[in-house]
Structure formats: C-alpha cells, structure tokens
Coordinates of C-alpha atoms and ligand atoms in Angstrom, one line a residue:
X27 CA 29.6 -23.7 -28.1
X28 CA 27.0 -21.5 -26.6
X29 CA 26.4 -18.5 -28.4
X30 CA 26.8 -15.2 -26.8
X31 CA 23.9 -12.7 -25.8
X32 CA 25.4 -9.5 -25.3
X33 CA 24.1 -6.9 -22.5
X34 CA 23.5 -3.9 -24.8
X35 CA 20.7 -2.0 -23.3
X36 CA 22.8 -1.7 -19.8
X37 CA 25.5 -0.8 -21.6
X38 CA 23.8 2.1 -23.1
X39 CA 21.8 2.7 -19.7
X40 CA 25.4 2.4 -18.1
X41 CA 26.8 4.9 -20.3
X42 CA 24.3 7.6 -18.7
X43 CA 25.5 7.3 -15.4
X44 CA 28.8 7.2 -16.2
X45 CA 28.6 10.5 -18.4
X46 CA 27.5 11.7 -15.2
X47 CA 30.1 11.0 -13.3
X48 CA 32.6 12.1 -15.5
X49 CA 30.8 15.6 -15.0
X50 CA 30.4 15.4 -11.0
X51 CA 34.5 14.9 -11.3
X52 CA 35.1 17.7 -13.7
X53 CA 33.1 20.2 -11.2
X54 CA 35.0 18.1 -7.8
X55 CA 38.9 19.3 -9.9
X56 CA 37.5 23.2 -10.3
X57 CA 36.2 23.2 -7.0
X58 CA 40.0 22.1 -5.1
X59 CA 41.6 23.9 -8.8
X60 CA 39.8 27.7 -9.4
X61 CA 36.6 27.7 -8.1
X62 CA 36.8 30.6 -6.7
X63 CA 35.8 31.1 -2.4
X64 CA 32.3 32.0 -2.1
X65 CA 31.7 29.1 -4.2
X66 CA 32.3 26.7 -2.4
X67 CA 28.1 27.0 -0.7
X68 CA 26.6 26.4 -4.6
X69 CA 28.8 24.2 -5.7
X70 CA 28.3 22.2 -2.4
X71 CA 24.6 22.0 -3.4
X72 CA 25.1 21.0 -7.2
X73 CA 27.8 18.2 -6.2
X74 CA 25.2 17.2 -3.5
X75 CA 22.4 17.3 -6.6
X76 CA 23.8 15.9 -9.0
X77 CA 24.8 13.0 -7.1
X78 CA 21.8 11.9 -5.8
X79 CA 21.0 11.6 -9.4
X80 CA 22.7 9.6 -9.7
X81 CA 22.4 7.6 -7.7
X82 CA 18.7 7.1 -7.8
X83 CA 19.8 6.6 -11.8
X84 CA 22.1 3.7 -10.4
X85 CA 19.5 1.8 -8.2
X86 CA 16.7 2.4 -10.2
X87 CA 13.6 -0.6 -11.4
X88 CA 15.4 0.1 -14.8
X89 CA 18.6 -0.3 -14.0
X90 CA 18.4 -3.5 -11.9
X91 CA 15.8 -4.8 -14.1
X92 CA 18.8 -5.4 -17.0
X93 CA 20.9 -5.6 -14.8
X94 CA 19.0 -8.8 -12.7
X95 CA 18.6 -10.0 -16.7
X96 CA 22.2 -9.5 -17.4
X97 CA 22.7 -11.4 -14.1
X98 CA 21.2 -14.7 -15.4
X99 CA 22.4 -14.6 -18.5
X100 CA 25.8 -14.3 -15.8
X101 CA 25.0 -17.7 -14.5
X102 CA 24.2 -19.2 -17.7
X103 CA 27.3 -19.2 -18.9
X104 CA 25.3 -16.9 -21.9
X105 CA 28.5 -14.0 -21.6
X106 CA 31.7 -14.3 -22.9
X107 CA 34.4 -12.4 -21.2
X108 CA 34.6 -9.5 -20.8
X109 CA 30.9 -8.7 -20.1
X110 CA 31.1 -11.5 -17.8
X111 CA 33.9 -9.5 -15.7
X112 CA 31.5 -6.0 -16.5
X113 CA 28.6 -8.0 -14.9
X114 CA 30.5 -9.0 -12.0
X115 CA 31.3 -6.2 -10.7
X116 CA 28.8 -3.9 -11.4
X117 CA 26.4 -6.1 -9.5
X118 CA 29.5 -5.9 -6.9
X119 CA 29.0 -2.2 -6.1
X120 CA 24.7 -2.9 -7.2
X121 CA 24.7 -5.0 -3.6
X122 CA 26.4 -3.1 -1.5
X123 CA 24.2 0.2 -2.8
X124 CA 20.9 -1.4 -2.1
X125 CA 22.3 -2.3 1.0
X126 CA 22.0 1.0 2.0
X127 CA 18.8 2.6 2.6
X128 CA 18.2 6.3 1.0
X129 CA 17.9 7.6 4.8
X130 CA 21.5 5.7 6.1
X131 CA 23.2 7.5 2.9
X132 CA 22.6 11.0 3.8
X133 CA 22.8 10.8 7.5
X134 CA 26.8 9.7 6.3
X135 CA 27.0 12.6 3.4
X136 CA 25.0 15.3 6.1
X137 CA 27.5 13.7 9.9
X138 CA 30.3 13.3 7.3
X139 CA 30.3 16.7 5.5
X140 CA 30.3 19.0 9.2
X141 CA 33.0 16.0 9.7
X142 CA 35.5 18.3 7.6
X143 CA 34.5 21.5 9.5
X144 CA 35.0 20.3 12.4
X145 CA 37.4 18.6 12.5
X146 CA 39.6 21.4 11.0
X147 CA 39.0 23.3 13.4
X148 CA 40.3 20.5 16.5
X149 CA 42.9 20.4 14.5
X150 CA 44.0 23.9 14.3
X151 CA 43.1 24.2 18.7
X152 CA 44.8 20.5 18.9
X153 CA 42.0 19.8 21.0
X154 CA 40.6 16.6 19.7
X155 CA 38.0 16.9 22.1
X156 CA 37.1 19.5 19.9
X157 CA 36.7 16.4 17.7
X158 CA 35.5 13.1 19.5
X159 CA 32.4 13.7 19.6
X160 CA 31.6 14.5 15.5
X161 CA 34.2 11.6 15.3
X162 CA 32.4 9.2 17.7
X163 CA 28.7 9.5 15.2
X164 CA 31.5 8.8 12.1
X165 CA 32.2 5.3 13.3
X166 CA 29.2 4.7 14.7
X167 CA 27.5 4.5 11.3
X168 CA 31.0 3.3 10.0
X169 CA 30.1 0.8 12.0
X170 CA 26.1 0.4 11.3
X171 CA 27.5 0.7 7.7
X172 CA 29.5 -2.8 8.9
X173 CA 27.0 -4.2 10.0
X174 CA 24.5 -2.9 7.1
X175 CA 25.8 -4.1 4.6
X176 CA 27.5 -7.8 6.6
X177 CA 30.9 -9.2 6.9
X178 CA 32.1 -12.6 6.8
X179 CA 34.9 -12.2 10.0
X180 CA 35.7 -8.3 10.6
X181 CA 33.6 -6.1 10.5
X182 CA 36.2 -3.4 9.6
X183 CA 36.5 -6.4 5.7
X184 CA 33.0 -5.0 4.8
X185 CA 34.7 -1.3 4.7
X186 CA 37.6 -1.9 3.8
X187 CA 35.7 -3.7 0.4
X188 CA 35.1 0.3 -1.0
X189 CA 38.6 1.2 -1.2
X190 CA 40.4 -3.5 -2.1
X191 CA 37.4 -5.6 -2.9
X192 CA 38.2 -8.4 -2.2
X193 CA 40.2 -8.1 -0.2
X194 CA 40.5 -9.1 4.1
X195 CA 42.2 -7.6 6.6
X196 CA 43.2 -11.0 7.9
X197 CA 45.2 -11.4 4.8
X198 CA 46.2 -7.8 5.6
X199 CA 46.9 -7.8 9.1
X200 CA 49.5 -10.2 8.6
X201 CA 51.3 -9.1 5.9
X202 CA 51.7 -6.2 7.6
X203 CA 52.8 -7.8 10.4
X204 CA 55.7 -9.5 9.0
X205 CA 57.2 -5.8 7.6
X206 CA 56.6 -4.6 11.0
X207 CA 58.8 -7.1 12.5
X208 CA 61.2 -6.3 9.6
X209 CA 61.0 -1.9 9.9
X210 CA 61.3 -2.1 13.8
X211 CA 64.6 -3.4 14.2
X212 CA 65.4 -2.0 10.2
X213 CA 65.1 1.7 10.8
X214 CA 66.6 1.9 14.8
X215 CA 69.6 0.6 12.5
X216 CA 69.7 3.4 10.2
X217 CA 69.5 5.4 14.1
X218 CA 72.3 3.7 14.4
X219 CA 73.7 4.0 11.5
X220 CA 77.4 6.7 11.8
X221 CA 76.4 7.0 8.6
X222 CA 75.4 10.6 9.0
X223 CA 73.2 12.3 5.4
X224 CA 72.3 15.2 5.7
X225 CA 69.4 17.0 3.6
X226 CA 69.9 20.3 3.7
X227 CA 71.5 21.0 0.8
X228 CA 68.6 19.9 -0.9
X229 CA 67.4 23.3 0.7
X230 CA 67.4 27.0 -1.7
X231 CA 65.3 29.2 -3.9
X232 CA 63.2 28.1 -6.2
X233 CA 61.5 31.0 -8.9
X234 CA 57.6 28.8 -8.4
X235 CA 57.8 29.0 -13.1
X236 CA 61.5 26.8 -12.8
X237 CA 60.3 24.6 -11.2
X238 CA 57.3 24.1 -12.5
X239 CA 59.1 23.4 -15.7
X240 CA 61.5 21.2 -15.0
X241 CA 57.9 18.7 -13.2
X242 CA 56.7 19.4 -17.1
X243 CA 59.1 18.5 -18.2
X244 CA 60.1 14.8 -16.2
X245 CA 56.3 14.4 -16.0
X246 CA 56.6 14.6 -19.9
X247 CA 59.4 12.2 -20.4
X248 CA 58.3 10.0 -17.9
X249 CA 55.6 9.8 -20.5
X250 CA 52.4 11.2 -19.2
X251 CA 50.4 12.6 -22.2
X252 CA 49.1 16.5 -22.1
X253 CA 47.5 16.5 -25.4
X254 CA 45.6 13.8 -22.7
X255 CA 46.4 15.2 -19.0
X256 CA 46.9 18.8 -17.9
X257 CA 48.8 19.9 -14.5
X258 CA 47.6 22.8 -12.4
X259 CA 47.9 23.5 -9.1
X260 CA 45.5 22.7 -5.3
X261 CA 46.8 23.1 -1.9
X262 CA 46.4 19.2 -1.6
X263 CA 47.6 17.5 -4.4
X264 CA 46.0 14.3 -6.4
X265 CA 45.0 12.9 -10.1
X266 CA 41.7 12.5 -11.4
X267 CA 40.8 11.5 -15.3
X268 CA 37.5 11.8 -16.1
X269 CA 39.1 10.0 -20.3
X270 CA 41.3 8.1 -20.0
X271 CA 42.0 11.1 -22.9
X272 CA 41.2 14.0 -20.1
X273 CA 43.4 13.2 -17.0
X274 CA 44.4 16.0 -14.5
X275 CA 47.2 16.2 -11.9
X276 CA 47.8 19.0 -9.0
X277 CA 50.8 20.0 -7.4
X278 CA 51.3 22.8 -5.2
X279 CA 54.9 25.2 -4.8
X280 CA 57.5 25.8 -2.2
X281 CA 59.6 28.6 -2.9
X282 CA 62.3 26.7 -1.1
X283 CA 61.6 23.3 -1.7
X284 CA 62.1 22.1 -5.0
X285 CA 60.8 18.6 -3.5
X286 CA 57.6 19.0 -2.2
X287 CA 56.5 20.1 -5.9
X288 CA 58.6 17.3 -7.6
X289 CA 58.0 13.6 -6.8
X290 CA 53.9 15.2 -5.3
X291 CA 54.0 15.7 -9.1
X292 CA 56.7 11.9 -9.7
X293 CA 53.9 10.3 -8.0
X294 CA 50.7 11.8 -9.0
X295 CA 51.7 12.0 -13.0
X296 CA 52.6 7.7 -12.2
X297 CA 48.8 8.1 -10.7
X298 CA 48.2 10.1 -14.1
X299 CA 49.3 6.9 -16.3
X300 CA 47.3 4.4 -14.7
X301 CA 44.2 6.3 -15.9
X302 CA 45.9 7.2 -19.5
X303 CA 46.8 2.9 -20.0
X304 CA 43.4 3.1 -19.3
X305 CA 41.6 1.4 -22.5
X306 CA 39.5 3.8 -24.0
X307 CA 36.9 1.5 -25.7
X308 CA 36.0 1.0 -22.1
X309 CA 35.0 4.3 -20.9
X310 CA 32.1 4.3 -18.6
X311 CA 32.0 0.2 -17.3
X312 CA 34.6 -1.4 -14.6
X313 CA 36.8 -2.8 -18.1
X314 CA 38.0 1.7 -17.9
X315 CA 38.2 2.0 -14.5
X316 CA 40.8 1.0 -11.8
X317 CA 40.9 -1.9 -10.1
X318 CA 41.8 -1.1 -6.5
X319 CA 43.7 2.1 -5.0
X320 CA 46.3 -0.2 -3.8
X321 CA 47.4 -1.0 -7.5
X322 CA 46.2 2.8 -8.2
X323 CA 48.7 3.6 -5.6
X324 CA 51.3 0.9 -6.7
X325 CA 51.5 2.7 -10.1
X326 CA 52.6 6.3 -7.9
X327 CA 55.3 4.6 -6.1
X328 CA 56.6 2.7 -8.1
X329 CA 57.0 5.8 -10.4
X330 CA 57.8 8.6 -7.5
X331 CA 60.7 6.1 -5.5
X332 CA 61.2 2.9 -6.7
X333 CA 61.9 5.1 -10.0
X334 CA 62.4 8.7 -9.4
X335 CA 64.7 8.3 -6.0
X336 CA 67.1 5.3 -7.4
X337 CA 70.9 6.3 -8.8
X338 CA 69.6 5.0 -11.9
X339 CA 66.7 7.9 -12.9
X340 CA 69.0 11.1 -11.7
X341 CA 71.9 10.4 -13.8
X342 CA 70.0 10.7 -16.6
X343 CA 68.5 13.5 -14.0
X344 CA 71.0 15.2 -12.1
X345 CA 73.2 17.4 -15.0
X346 CA 69.9 18.9 -16.1
X347 CA 69.0 19.6 -12.9
X348 CA 72.5 21.0 -12.3
X349 CA 71.8 22.9 -15.0
X350 CA 68.3 24.6 -14.6
X351 CA 68.6 25.3 -10.6
X352 CA 73.9 26.0 -10.6
X353 CA 72.6 27.3 -7.4
X354 CA 72.7 25.8 -5.2
X355 CA 73.3 22.5 -7.4
X356 CA 76.8 23.3 -9.5
X357 CA 78.4 22.6 -6.7
X358 CA 77.2 19.2 -5.4
X359 CA 78.3 16.4 -5.8
X360 CA 75.6 13.3 -7.8
X361 CA 76.7 10.6 -3.7
X362 CA 75.4 14.0 -1.4
X363 CA 72.7 14.0 -3.5
X364 CA 71.2 10.1 -4.2
X365 CA 71.9 10.6 -0.4
X366 CA 70.1 13.3 0.8
X367 CA 66.9 12.8 -1.1
X368 CA 66.4 9.2 0.3
X369 CA 67.5 10.7 3.8
X370 CA 65.2 8.6 6.7
X371 CA 64.2 9.8 9.8
X372 CA 61.1 9.3 11.9
X373 CA 59.0 12.5 12.1
X374 CA 55.9 13.0 12.9
X375 CA 54.1 13.7 9.8
X376 CA 52.6 10.7 7.3
X377 CA 52.7 12.8 4.7
X378 CA 56.2 14.2 4.7
X379 CA 58.1 10.2 5.4
X380 CA 60.1 9.3 4.4
X381 CA 60.8 5.2 2.0
X382 CA 60.9 3.1 4.9
X383 CA 59.5 4.8 7.7
X384 CA 56.5 5.7 5.7
X385 CA 54.8 2.0 6.8
X386 CA 55.2 2.1 10.0
X387 CA 52.5 5.8 10.2
X388 CA 50.2 3.9 8.2
X389 CA 50.4 -0.2 9.6
X390 CA 49.4 2.3 13.6
X391 CA 46.7 3.4 11.3
X392 CA 45.2 0.7 10.8
X393 CA 46.2 -1.5 13.8
X394 CA 43.5 1.5 14.9
X395 CA 40.9 1.9 12.7
X396 CA 40.4 -2.4 12.4
X397 CA 40.3 -2.2 16.6
X398 CA 37.5 0.6 15.5
X399 CA 36.0 -0.6 14.2
X400 CA 35.5 -4.3 15.4
X401 CA 34.8 -2.3 19.1
X402 CA 38.1 -3.6 21.3
X403 CA 38.8 0.4 21.6
X404 CA 36.7 3.3 21.8
X405 CA 37.3 6.7 20.3
X406 CA 37.9 8.7 23.1
X407 CA 41.0 6.2 23.6
X408 CA 43.0 7.1 20.0
X409 CA 44.9 10.0 20.9
X410 CA 46.4 8.1 24.4
X411 CA 46.5 5.0 21.8
X412 CA 48.5 6.7 19.0
X413 CA 51.2 8.4 20.9
X414 CA 52.1 5.0 22.4
X415 CA 51.4 3.5 19.3
X416 CA 54.3 6.0 17.6
X417 CA 56.5 5.7 20.4
X418 CA 56.6 2.4 19.9
X419 CA 57.3 1.6 16.1
X420 CA 59.0 5.0 15.6
X421 CA 60.9 6.2 19.3
X422 CA 59.0 9.1 19.1
X423 CA 57.0 11.4 21.3
X424 CA 53.8 13.4 20.0
X425 CA 53.6 16.5 21.5
X426 CA 50.0 17.7 20.1
X427 CA 47.8 16.2 18.1
X428 CA 47.7 18.9 15.7
X429 CA 50.9 16.5 15.0
X430 CA 49.5 13.1 16.2
X431 CA 46.0 11.7 15.9
X432 CA 44.8 14.5 14.3
X433 CA 46.3 15.3 11.1
X434 CA 44.3 12.9 8.7
X435 CA 42.1 14.3 7.1
X436 CA 40.0 10.9 5.7
X437 CA 38.1 9.5 9.1
X438 CA 36.8 13.1 9.3
X439 CA 35.5 12.2 5.7
X440 CA 34.6 8.8 7.2
X441 CA 37.2 7.5 4.9
X442 CA 37.8 5.0 7.9
X443 CA 39.1 1.5 5.9
X444 CA 41.1 3.9 3.0
X445 CA 45.2 3.4 4.7
X446 CA 46.2 0.1 3.9
X447 CA 45.4 1.4 0.3
X448 CA 48.6 3.5 0.9
X449 CA 51.4 0.7 2.1
X450 CA 49.4 -1.9 -0.6
X451 CA 50.7 0.1 -3.2
X452 CA 54.7 0.1 -1.5
X453 CA 54.3 -3.6 -1.3
X454 CA 52.8 -4.3 -5.5
X455 CA 55.1 -2.1 -6.7
X456 CA 58.2 -3.9 -5.4
X457 CA 56.4 -7.1 -6.9
X458 CA 55.4 -6.0 -9.7
X459 CA 58.7 -4.3 -10.2
X460 CA 60.9 -6.9 -9.6
X461 CA 59.4 -9.0 -12.2
X462 CA 59.8 -5.5 -14.3
X463 CA 63.5 -6.0 -14.3
X464 CA 62.9 -9.5 -15.9
X465 CA 61.2 -8.3 -18.4
X466 CA 63.5 -5.8 -19.2
X467 CA 66.6 -6.8 -20.1
X468 CA 69.4 -3.7 -18.8
X469 CA 65.7 -1.7 -17.1
X470 CA 68.5 -0.2 -15.4
X471 CA 70.5 1.3 -17.4
X472 CA 67.4 2.0 -19.8
X473 CA 66.1 4.3 -17.3
X474 CA 69.4 6.1 -17.2
X475 CA 69.3 6.8 -20.4
X476 CA 66.1 8.3 -19.9
X477 CA 64.2 6.1 -21.8
X478 CA 61.0 5.4 -20.1
X479 CA 58.5 3.6 -23.4
X480 CA 59.5 0.0 -22.2
X481 CA 58.9 0.5 -17.8
X482 CA 55.6 2.1 -18.9
X483 CA 54.3 0.3 -22.1
X484 CA 55.1 -3.3 -19.4
X485 CA 53.1 -1.0 -16.9
X486 CA 50.0 -0.8 -19.7
X487 CA 50.3 -3.5 -21.1
X488 CA 50.1 -5.9 -17.5
X489 CA 48.1 -3.6 -14.7
X490 CA 46.3 -0.5 -16.7
X491 CA 44.6 -1.9 -19.9
X492 CA 42.7 -4.7 -18.2
X493 CA 40.9 -1.9 -15.9
X494 CA 38.4 -4.4 -13.1
X495 CA 38.7 -7.4 -15.5
X496 CA 40.9 -9.5 -12.6
X497 CA 41.0 -8.7 -8.5
X498 CA 44.1 -7.4 -7.5
X499 CA 45.0 -10.3 -5.7
X500 CA 44.4 -12.1 -9.6
X501 CA 46.6 -9.6 -11.5
X502 CA 49.1 -9.7 -8.3
X503 CA 49.5 -13.7 -9.0
X504 CA 48.9 -12.8 -13.0
X505 CA 52.1 -10.4 -13.6
X506 CA 54.2 -11.8 -10.6
X507 CA 53.3 -16.1 -10.8
X508 CA 52.9 -15.6 -6.6
X509 CA 51.0 -14.2 -4.1
X510 CA 51.2 -10.9 -2.4
X511 CA 53.8 -10.7 0.6
X512 CA 56.6 -8.2 1.7
X513 CA 59.4 -9.6 1.0
X514 CA 60.0 -7.6 -2.4
X515 CA 59.3 -4.9 -0.3
X516 CA 61.6 -5.5 2.3
X517 CA 64.6 -6.8 0.5
X518 CA 64.0 -3.6 -1.8
X519 CA 64.7 -1.9 0.6
X520 CA 67.5 -4.2 2.7
X521 CA 69.6 -3.1 -0.3
X522 CA 68.9 0.2 -0.9
X523 CA 69.1 1.9 3.0
X524 CA 72.3 -1.2 3.7
X525 CA 73.5 1.4 0.7
X526 CA 73.1 4.1 1.5
X527 CA 73.1 3.6 6.1
X528 CA 76.0 0.8 5.1
X529 CA 73.9 -1.4 7.6
Ligands
ZN606 ZN1 48.6 8.3 -4.3

C-alpha cells in the first residue's frame, strides 16, 4: 500500500477562509435579527468588503497552487478518503469561481442587490412592469453565467449546480413530471371530496411569550441543543450555522396563528439539527458542510411535515398543547385537530401552501425558470405563463402580480435554480423516512411516546456526519438502496390524505 500524503498546508489556509466565512454569517444573522434600521447601509458595505476579501483568498495564487498540488496527489491516488473528498469538492468550487471574471461577479452583485429593492417596490404596487427591466438584466446575466461556467445539455444545469451539485435538470424534470401527473388529479379528488375540513378551529389568541415557550419546548424535545444554538425572531424565518456548536434558528410570531410560528420553528429545527449534526472535527472543510440545499430541505421537511403533522406526534403533544392553550384547544377533539393541521386547499401563495399543493408551486417555478434560462420563453411573458400554469395545476385564477409572479424574493437576488431544492427535499424526506421506519422498530410508537432520539441519531449517522463526503445521489442510494424517486412521496400522500379526505 502506498503511503498516503497529507494536505496540511491546504487545510490551514482553508481554515482562514472558513473563519472569515463564519464571521460573515454572524453579520448576516445579526442583520436579520438585531440590527437597527439605520445600520443597513454600513452593514452592506462591511459585508461586501469582507466577501471580496474572502473571494480573493479563495482564488489567490497561493491557495491555487496549494490546491493544484493537492489535486495532483488526488489524481495519483496518494490521498486517503477524507482528503480526497475535501480536494474533490474544493476543486469543483474553485473551477467554478475561476471561470467567473471579477468584473462579472461585481456586476452580478450590483444588479442583484438593486434587484431586491426594485422587486419590493414592484410587489407593493403589484405591477410586474416595474420589475421587468431589472429582471431582464438579471436573467441576461444568469444566462451569461451559465455560458461562462459551462454545461453539458441545458444552461439551467450550470445554475442548478450551485444549489444541487451534480444534479441535472433532465433527471429532475422526469421526477417532477411523475409527481405532477399524480398531484393534479389527486388534488382534484380532494377538492371534490365530501369530507369538508375546516382549519378555523386552529385560530385563537396566543400571547407571544406563551407561543415561544411552547415552540422552544418542542424544539428541545426533538433534540435541538440550546447550548449549541439559539432561537430568535426575524421577519423571514431562517437558519444558519457558524459552527456545529453555534447554530441559529429564527421564527416570527402571529398573535392569532400559533401554527405559523410552530411549524416554522419545527422546520428550522430540522435545518438546525443538520447543522448541529455536522462533525466539528471537519469544520472548515467541505466535509463539515451540508451536501445540498435539497438534502438540507429534506431534514426540515421531514421534521415539519412527516413527523410534526402526524397523528403519532400529536398523541404526545396534543395534551400538552391543550394544557398550555386551554382556549381554544381544551374543547377541540383530537381527530378534528389532526385534520385541521392537514387541511388541503389550493392557494396562490407558495409559502402558505399545504403539503399536497406545495410541490405544484415549485414545479411550475422550475418549469418556468428552466425555459427562461434556455431562452425558449422571455421575461415579458412571465405573468401570462405563470397565471396559466396556476390555473392548470391548481385550478385557481391569479388576481394580480403580487399574489402571482411577484411573490417570491428569489429571482430578484439572482437565485435562479434554487426552487427545485424545496420539492427535492420533500422527495428525499419521504424516501429517507421510509428506510428509517424499516431500520427503527416501532418508530411511530416511539414518536407517540415523545421519544425522538432514535430518529434523530439515525439521521445524524446516515446523513449529517458525512458532510459533503457523498453527492446527494450517492447518499440516497447508500442510505435507501435506490436512486431518488417520487414514488415514496406519492405513496405517503396517498395514504395520509386518502384517509383524511376518504378518497
Ligand atoms: Zn427550509
């Protein structure tokens, strides 16, 4: 056996870059959670400056030469498994960044940061035409980015790669098409069901302090380590990790809707558990990072939907909810409550959508942005195409741009290629959970007894601790024994909503 060589110098340089990255994350988190309004301008400059330093360090001659020599060792088979994975992933990222000239990166950053404000104003006025010139610039730059980065079949793949490394839009299209072919008629059956369900029993008056207490108790019970993380308040809920021992999650509170914050917290807790489950010893390398946005989203969605919207989960927590909020839940029957939190209704706004309709919102965005980048549709046609798809998939009419094509922040910041991750998350979650149920005897009984450690440990060992050791595709095969398919999610929806809506 040949002696394996080390890459200690590269690792050292990498640490510098990662520490700077961590500091940037703290600044972002503070901006969303604590920063006073007037701090925005100077904070943006601080972040832009530090980001520039970070980029320079990553593409510097010194780092490039360390990375190139590590790449030579990798190709000669002189590196062990861990080092090989680190160099493989760094090289991928380096190649991508190298292809984007500094002038292009700056122009993109400028256009996208302007884009955010233009989008906010256009959405306020509900007028797509106000956003059109800016979005045209963004799309033109994203098309250029795809050309600079390069691709095999579709230019969209070059953008998708930022969020879902190694994935192709061809594979995703096939999987999403299967899902859509199931969802559209299934939703129609639900709409035609005589089983009427109302979610009004969930509304009440819930003091924020009490909501916070309940949310925190549940997050703690399922395993979020509050000594290695915090829950705070922000306008848009999110999660971020500076290190596995310092993970931040946020939520927002609505006085009359306890479940907006509740499911938000469980969702972010799922993300947080992934971040806390990464190996501290690999911090500062790709092996201390999550695989992809889709895999990250599988963790949040599994806890939020598969677990926290299940009967088993509420067998344990419903009595506690009733005790904490006797008004209105004291008199609510368990079955009515369970149905209400799983109420399905086609709606215009993605972030408010239920488990059944959510993926249709994503599929239409994926179809639109793929064609947009490929050039088969143009930016000015977006509202028309958007509205037609909403009517075709969800059976409802879009009354204005604000509740249609202008609702999401993503495109305004150049986040084209991000949307598929959400639905991939649902599919991965269903497939992982199916295997977890086989591996953990009595999983549902455990959940009903408030015992979450087996599931949490299973996810940690099977997914979290590996960081970027595997691609998403090889991880799914490794954990579940087969490639990603929409079938597990379809079966899950059929079983759950078939029972709820008696269809
Ligand atoms: Zn999420």
